[in-house]
Coordinates of C-alpha atoms in Angstrom, one line a residue:
M1 CA -29.7 28.0 42.6
G2 CA -29.5 28.7 38.9
L3 CA -26.8 29.0 36.6
S4 CA -25.9 32.3 35.1
L5 CA -25.3 32.9 31.4
D6 CA -21.6 33.8 32.2
A7 CA -21.1 30.6 33.6
L8 CA -22.5 28.8 30.5
L9 CA -20.9 31.1 27.9
P10 CA -17.4 29.4 28.0
Y11 CA -19.0 26.0 27.6
A12 CA -21.1 27.1 24.8
V13 CA -18.2 28.8 23.0
T14 CA -16.1 25.7 23.3
A15 CA -18.9 23.5 22.0
A16 CA -19.5 25.8 19.3
K17 CA -15.8 25.6 18.3
A18 CA -16.0 21.9 18.4
V19 CA -19.0 21.8 15.9
I20 CA -17.4 24.1 13.6
I21 CA -14.2 22.1 13.4
F22 CA -16.2 19.0 12.8
V23 CA -18.2 20.6 10.1
I24 CA -15.1 21.8 8.3
G25 CA -13.3 18.5 8.8
W26 CA -16.3 16.6 7.5
V27 CA -16.6 18.7 4.5
F28 CA -12.8 18.5 3.8
A29 CA -13.0 14.9 4.3
A30 CA -16.0 14.6 1.7
V31 CA -14.1 16.7 -0.9
A32 CA -10.9 14.9 -0.4
K33 CA -12.8 11.6 -0.9
S34 CA -14.3 12.9 -4.0
I35 CA -11.1 14.2 -5.4
T36 CA -9.2 11.0 -4.7
M37 CA -11.9 8.9 -6.5
K38 CA -11.6 11.0 -9.5
I39 CA -7.7 10.7 -9.5
C40 CA -7.8 6.9 -8.9
N41 CA -10.4 6.7 -11.7
S42 CA -8.1 8.5 -14.1
V43 CA -5.2 6.2 -13.4
E44 CA -5.5 3.1 -15.4
A45 CA -3.3 0.8 -13.3
I46 CA -5.5 1.7 -10.2
R47 CA -8.9 1.8 -12.1
K48 CA -8.3 -1.7 -13.7
H49 CA -8.4 -3.2 -10.0
E50 CA -12.1 -3.3 -9.1
G51 CA -13.0 -1.6 -5.8
L52 CA -9.4 0.0 -5.4
P53 CA -10.5 3.4 -6.3
R54 CA -13.4 3.1 -3.7
S55 CA -11.2 1.7 -1.2
T56 CA -8.5 4.2 -1.4
S57 CA -11.0 7.2 -1.4
N58 CA -12.7 5.7 1.7
L59 CA -9.3 5.4 3.3
V60 CA -8.6 9.1 2.8
Y61 CA -12.2 10.1 3.9
Y62 CA -11.9 8.2 7.3
F63 CA -8.4 9.2 7.8
I64 CA -9.3 12.9 7.6
L65 CA -12.4 12.1 9.9
L66 CA -10.1 10.6 12.5
V67 CA -7.9 13.6 12.6
T68 CA -10.9 15.7 12.7
V69 CA -12.3 13.9 15.8
V70 CA -9.1 14.1 17.5
A71 CA -9.0 18.0 16.9
V72 CA -12.6 18.1 18.2
L73 CA -11.7 16.0 21.3
E74 CA -8.7 18.3 21.9
V75 CA -10.9 21.4 21.8
L76 CA -13.2 19.8 24.2
G77 CA -10.4 19.2 26.5
L78 CA -10.5 15.5 26.5
K79 CA -6.7 14.9 26.4
Y80 CA -6.9 11.4 28.0
V81 CA -9.0 10.4 25.1
T82 CA -7.1 12.0 22.4
Q83 CA -3.5 10.7 23.5
P84 CA -4.1 7.2 22.1
F85 CA -5.3 8.6 18.8
L86 CA -2.2 11.0 18.8
D87 CA 0.1 8.1 19.4
L88 CA -1.5 6.0 16.7
L89 CA -1.3 8.9 14.1
N90 CA 2.4 9.4 15.1
K91 CA 3.2 5.7 14.7
V92 CA 1.4 5.8 11.2
A93 CA 3.3 8.9 10.2
A94 CA 6.6 7.5 11.2
Y95 CA 5.8 4.1 9.3
V96 CA 4.8 6.0 6.0
P97 CA 8.4 5.9 4.6
N98 CA 8.8 2.3 5.1
I99 CA 5.5 1.6 3.2
I100 CA 6.7 4.0 0.3
G101 CA 10.2 2.3 0.2
A102 CA 8.5 -1.1 0.0
V103 CA 6.1 0.2 -2.9
I104 CA 9.3 1.8 -4.8
I105 CA 11.0 -1.6 -4.5
L106 CA 8.1 -3.5 -5.7
F107 CA 7.4 -1.2 -8.8
V108 CA 11.1 -1.1 -9.8
G109 CA 11.6 -4.8 -9.1
V110 CA 8.7 -5.9 -11.2
F111 CA 9.6 -3.6 -14.1
F112 CA 13.2 -5.1 -13.8
A113 CA 11.8 -8.7 -13.8
K114 CA 9.4 -8.0 -16.7
V115 CA 12.5 -6.5 -18.6
A116 CA 14.5 -9.7 -17.9
K117 CA 11.7 -11.9 -18.8
E118 CA 11.4 -10.3 -22.3
F119 CA 15.2 -10.2 -22.7
V120 CA 15.4 -14.0 -22.0
N121 CA 12.4 -14.7 -24.3
S122 CA 14.2 -12.6 -27.1
L123 CA 17.4 -14.3 -26.3
L124 CA 16.1 -17.8 -26.6
E125 CA 14.1 -16.8 -29.7
T126 CA 17.3 -15.6 -31.3
F127 CA 18.9 -18.9 -30.5
Q128 CA 15.9 -20.9 -31.8
I129 CA 15.4 -22.8 -28.5
E130 CA 11.8 -23.1 -29.5
E131 CA 12.6 -25.5 -32.1
L132 CA 14.7 -27.5 -29.6
G133 CA 11.8 -27.5 -27.2
K134 CA 9.3 -28.6 -30.0
K135 CA 11.7 -31.4 -30.9
Y136 CA 11.1 -32.9 -27.2
G137 CA 7.4 -32.3 -27.0
I138 CA 7.6 -28.8 -25.1
E139 CA 5.3 -26.0 -27.0
D140 CA 6.7 -23.0 -25.4
L141 CA 10.2 -23.5 -24.0
G142 CA 11.2 -19.8 -24.3
G143 CA 8.1 -18.6 -22.6
A144 CA 8.5 -21.1 -19.6
I145 CA 12.1 -20.1 -19.1
G146 CA 11.3 -16.5 -19.3
N147 CA 8.6 -16.8 -16.8
L148 CA 11.0 -18.8 -14.3
V149 CA 13.4 -16.0 -14.7
Y150 CA 10.6 -13.4 -13.8
L151 CA 9.5 -15.6 -10.7
F152 CA 13.1 -16.0 -9.6
I153 CA 13.7 -12.1 -9.7
L154 CA 10.3 -11.7 -8.0
L155 CA 11.3 -13.7 -5.0
F156 CA 14.2 -11.4 -4.4
V157 CA 12.1 -8.2 -5.1
V158 CA 9.5 -9.4 -2.6
I159 CA 12.1 -10.4 0.0
A160 CA 13.7 -6.8 -0.3
A161 CA 10.2 -5.3 -0.1
L162 CA 9.3 -7.2 3.1
N163 CA 12.6 -6.0 4.6
A164 CA 11.9 -2.4 3.8
L165 CA 8.6 -2.8 5.7
Q166 CA 10.5 -3.7 9.0
I167 CA 7.6 -5.6 10.5
Q168 CA 9.3 -8.7 12.1
A169 CA 6.0 -10.5 12.5
I170 CA 5.5 -10.6 8.8
T171 CA 9.1 -10.2 7.5
A172 CA 10.8 -13.0 9.4
P173 CA 8.5 -15.8 8.5
A174 CA 8.2 -14.6 4.8
V175 CA 12.0 -14.2 4.3
A176 CA 12.4 -17.8 5.9
M177 CA 9.8 -19.1 3.6
L178 CA 11.3 -17.5 0.6
S179 CA 14.8 -18.5 1.6
A180 CA 13.6 -22.0 1.9
I181 CA 12.2 -21.8 -1.6
L182 CA 15.5 -20.5 -2.9
E183 CA 17.4 -23.1 -1.1
A184 CA 15.3 -25.8 -2.6
I185 CA 15.6 -24.8 -6.2
P186 CA 19.1 -26.2 -6.8
R187 CA 18.0 -29.6 -5.5
I188 CA 14.8 -29.5 -7.8
V189 CA 17.2 -28.6 -10.9

Protein backbone atom coordinates (compact mmCIF):
# COMPACT_ATOMS: atom_id res chain seq x y z
CA MET A 1 0.00 0.00 0.00
CA GLY A 2 2.03 2.92 -1.26
CA LEU A 3 1.33 6.58 -1.04
CA SER A 4 0.74 8.25 -4.32
CA LEU A 5 2.40 11.49 -5.35
CA ASP A 6 -1.01 13.15 -5.58
CA ALA A 7 -1.65 12.40 -1.90
CA LEU A 8 1.70 13.87 -0.79
CA LEU A 9 1.59 16.96 -3.02
CA PRO A 10 -0.73 19.07 -0.81
CA TYR A 11 1.48 18.38 2.23
CA ALA A 12 4.62 19.24 0.27
CA VAL A 13 3.07 22.52 -0.94
CA THR A 14 2.02 23.39 2.61
CA ALA A 15 5.49 22.58 3.95
CA ALA A 16 7.10 24.66 1.18
CA LYS A 17 4.83 27.61 2.03
CA ALA A 18 5.80 27.30 5.68
CA VAL A 19 9.52 27.21 4.86
CA ILE A 20 9.22 30.22 2.53
CA ILE A 21 7.33 32.22 5.17
CA PHE A 22 9.92 31.31 7.80
CA VAL A 23 12.87 32.26 5.59
CA ILE A 24 11.25 35.59 4.60
CA GLY A 25 10.40 36.31 8.24
CA TRP A 26 13.89 35.41 9.42
CA VAL A 27 15.51 37.65 6.78
CA PHE A 28 13.08 40.48 7.62
CA ALA A 29 13.85 40.05 11.35
CA ALA A 30 17.60 40.18 10.71
CA VAL A 31 17.27 43.32 8.56
CA ALA A 32 14.99 44.97 11.12
CA LYS A 33 17.48 44.11 13.89
CA SER A 34 20.30 45.72 11.91
CA ILE A 35 18.26 48.84 11.15
CA THR A 36 17.14 49.14 14.77
CA MET A 37 20.75 48.84 15.95
CA LYS A 38 21.84 51.62 13.56
CA ILE A 39 18.98 53.89 14.64
CA CYS A 40 19.65 53.27 18.33
CA ASN A 41 23.38 53.93 17.88
CA SER A 42 22.62 57.20 16.09
CA VAL A 43 20.50 58.52 19.00
CA GLU A 44 22.78 59.89 21.72
CA ALA A 45 20.28 59.37 24.56
CA ILE A 46 20.00 55.66 23.74
CA ARG A 47 23.65 55.08 22.83
CA LYS A 48 24.95 56.37 26.17
CA HIS A 49 23.15 53.54 28.00
CA GLU A 50 25.41 50.54 27.56
CA GLY A 51 23.60 47.54 26.12
CA LEU A 52 20.34 49.36 25.34
CA PRO A 53 20.85 49.46 21.55
CA ARG A 54 21.65 45.74 21.49
CA SER A 55 18.71 44.88 23.77
CA THR A 56 16.30 46.98 21.72
CA SER A 57 17.43 45.44 18.44
CA ASN A 58 17.18 41.94 19.93
CA LEU A 59 13.64 42.72 21.13
CA VAL A 60 12.64 43.74 17.60
CA TYR A 61 14.33 40.64 16.15
CA TYR A 62 12.63 38.16 18.47
CA PHE A 63 9.26 39.87 18.21
CA ILE A 64 9.35 39.54 14.42
CA LEU A 65 10.48 35.92 14.75
CA LEU A 66 7.55 35.25 17.10
CA VAL A 67 5.11 36.68 14.58
CA THR A 68 6.82 34.61 11.87
CA VAL A 69 6.52 31.39 13.87
CA VAL A 70 2.82 32.11 14.48
CA ALA A 71 2.34 32.61 10.73
CA VAL A 72 4.19 29.36 9.95
CA LEU A 73 2.08 27.43 12.45
CA GLU A 74 -1.09 28.94 10.96
CA VAL A 75 -0.03 27.79 7.47
CA LEU A 76 0.63 24.32 8.86
CA GLY A 77 -2.89 24.31 10.29
CA LEU A 78 -1.86 24.12 13.94
CA LYS A 79 -4.54 26.52 15.19
CA TYR A 80 -4.57 25.11 18.74
CA VAL A 81 -0.86 25.87 19.08
CA THR A 82 -1.10 29.36 17.61
CA GLN A 83 -4.10 30.56 19.63
CA PRO A 84 -2.12 31.29 22.84
CA PHE A 85 0.46 33.20 20.75
CA LEU A 86 -2.27 35.19 19.03
CA ASP A 87 -3.84 36.00 22.40
CA LEU A 88 -0.44 37.15 23.69
CA LEU A 89 0.15 39.34 20.63
CA ASN A 90 -3.31 40.87 20.97
CA LYS A 91 -2.72 41.66 24.65
CA VAL A 92 0.67 43.21 23.88
CA ALA A 93 -0.80 45.27 21.04
CA ALA A 94 -3.62 46.47 23.29
CA TYR A 95 -1.14 47.46 26.01
CA VAL A 96 1.24 49.47 23.78
CA PRO A 97 -0.72 52.75 24.15
CA ASN A 98 -0.36 52.53 27.95
CA ILE A 99 3.41 52.12 27.62
CA ILE A 100 3.66 55.01 25.17
CA GLY A 101 1.57 57.20 27.50
CA ALA A 102 3.76 56.35 30.50
CA VAL A 103 6.95 57.08 28.54
CA ILE A 104 5.58 60.44 27.36
CA ILE A 105 4.56 61.34 30.91
CA LEU A 106 8.06 60.44 32.13
CA PHE A 107 9.87 62.44 29.44
CA VAL A 108 7.70 65.53 29.86
CA GLY A 109 7.81 65.23 33.65
CA VAL A 110 11.59 64.86 33.81
CA PHE A 111 11.97 67.83 31.46
CA PHE A 112 9.63 69.93 33.62
CA ALA A 113 11.43 68.84 36.81
CA LYS A 114 14.80 69.88 35.31
CA VAL A 115 13.37 73.26 34.26
CA ALA A 116 11.92 73.76 37.75
CA LYS A 117 15.27 72.82 39.33
CA GLU A 118 17.15 75.31 37.17
CA PHE A 119 14.53 77.99 37.92
CA VAL A 120 14.85 77.44 41.67
CA ASN A 121 18.65 77.46 41.43
CA SER A 122 18.57 80.74 39.46
CA LEU A 123 16.04 82.28 41.82
CA LEU A 124 18.05 81.37 44.91
CA GLU A 125 21.22 82.62 43.26
CA THR A 126 19.49 85.92 42.50
CA PHE A 127 18.48 86.31 46.16
CA GLN A 128 22.03 85.29 47.21
CA ILE A 129 20.85 82.38 49.35
CA GLU A 130 24.26 80.78 48.87
CA GLU A 131 25.79 83.40 51.15
CA LEU A 132 23.22 82.60 53.83
CA GLY A 133 23.97 78.90 53.48
CA LYS A 134 27.73 79.43 53.74
CA LYS A 135 27.13 81.49 56.85
CA TYR A 136 25.65 78.39 58.49
CA GLY A 137 28.19 75.97 57.01
CA ILE A 138 26.11 74.70 54.06
CA GLU A 139 28.19 74.79 50.89
CA ASP A 140 25.57 74.45 48.13
CA LEU A 141 22.22 75.42 49.62
CA GLY A 142 20.76 76.49 46.27
CA GLY A 143 21.75 73.20 44.64
CA ALA A 144 20.34 71.19 47.54
CA ILE A 145 17.00 73.03 47.42
CA GLY A 146 16.94 72.69 43.61
CA ASN A 147 17.52 68.95 43.92
CA LEU A 148 14.73 68.65 46.49
CA VAL A 149 12.34 70.44 44.11
CA TYR A 150 13.48 68.13 41.30
CA LEU A 151 12.88 65.00 43.38
CA PHE A 152 9.54 66.26 44.67
CA ILE A 153 8.25 66.86 41.14
CA LEU A 154 9.71 63.54 40.03
CA LEU A 155 7.69 61.73 42.70
CA PHE A 156 4.46 63.05 41.17
CA VAL A 157 5.69 62.22 37.66
CA VAL A 158 6.48 58.63 38.63
CA ILE A 159 3.04 58.23 40.23
CA ALA A 160 1.38 59.59 37.07
CA ALA A 161 3.46 57.30 34.81
CA LEU A 162 2.65 54.24 36.92
CA ASN A 163 -1.05 55.12 36.81
CA ALA A 164 -0.82 55.36 33.00
CA LEU A 165 0.51 51.78 32.87
CA GLN A 166 -2.63 50.48 34.62
CA ILE A 167 -0.91 47.43 36.09
CA GLN A 168 -2.49 47.11 39.52
CA ALA A 169 0.15 44.68 40.81
CA ILE A 170 2.83 47.35 40.24
CA THR A 171 0.81 50.54 40.44
CA ALA A 172 -1.02 50.01 43.74
CA PRO A 173 2.05 49.22 45.93
CA ALA A 174 4.19 51.88 44.22
CA VAL A 175 1.51 54.56 44.57
CA ALA A 176 1.00 53.57 48.23
CA MET A 177 4.75 53.80 48.87
CA LEU A 178 5.10 57.15 47.12
CA SER A 179 2.01 58.46 48.91
CA ALA A 180 3.52 57.42 52.24
CA ILE A 181 6.71 59.30 51.32
CA LEU A 182 4.69 62.38 50.40
CA GLU A 183 2.75 62.18 53.67
CA ALA A 184 6.00 61.85 55.64
CA ILE A 185 7.63 64.94 54.09
CA PRO A 186 5.66 67.50 56.18
CA ARG A 187 6.51 65.58 59.35
CA ILE A 188 10.22 65.62 58.51
CA VAL A 189 10.30 69.30 57.61
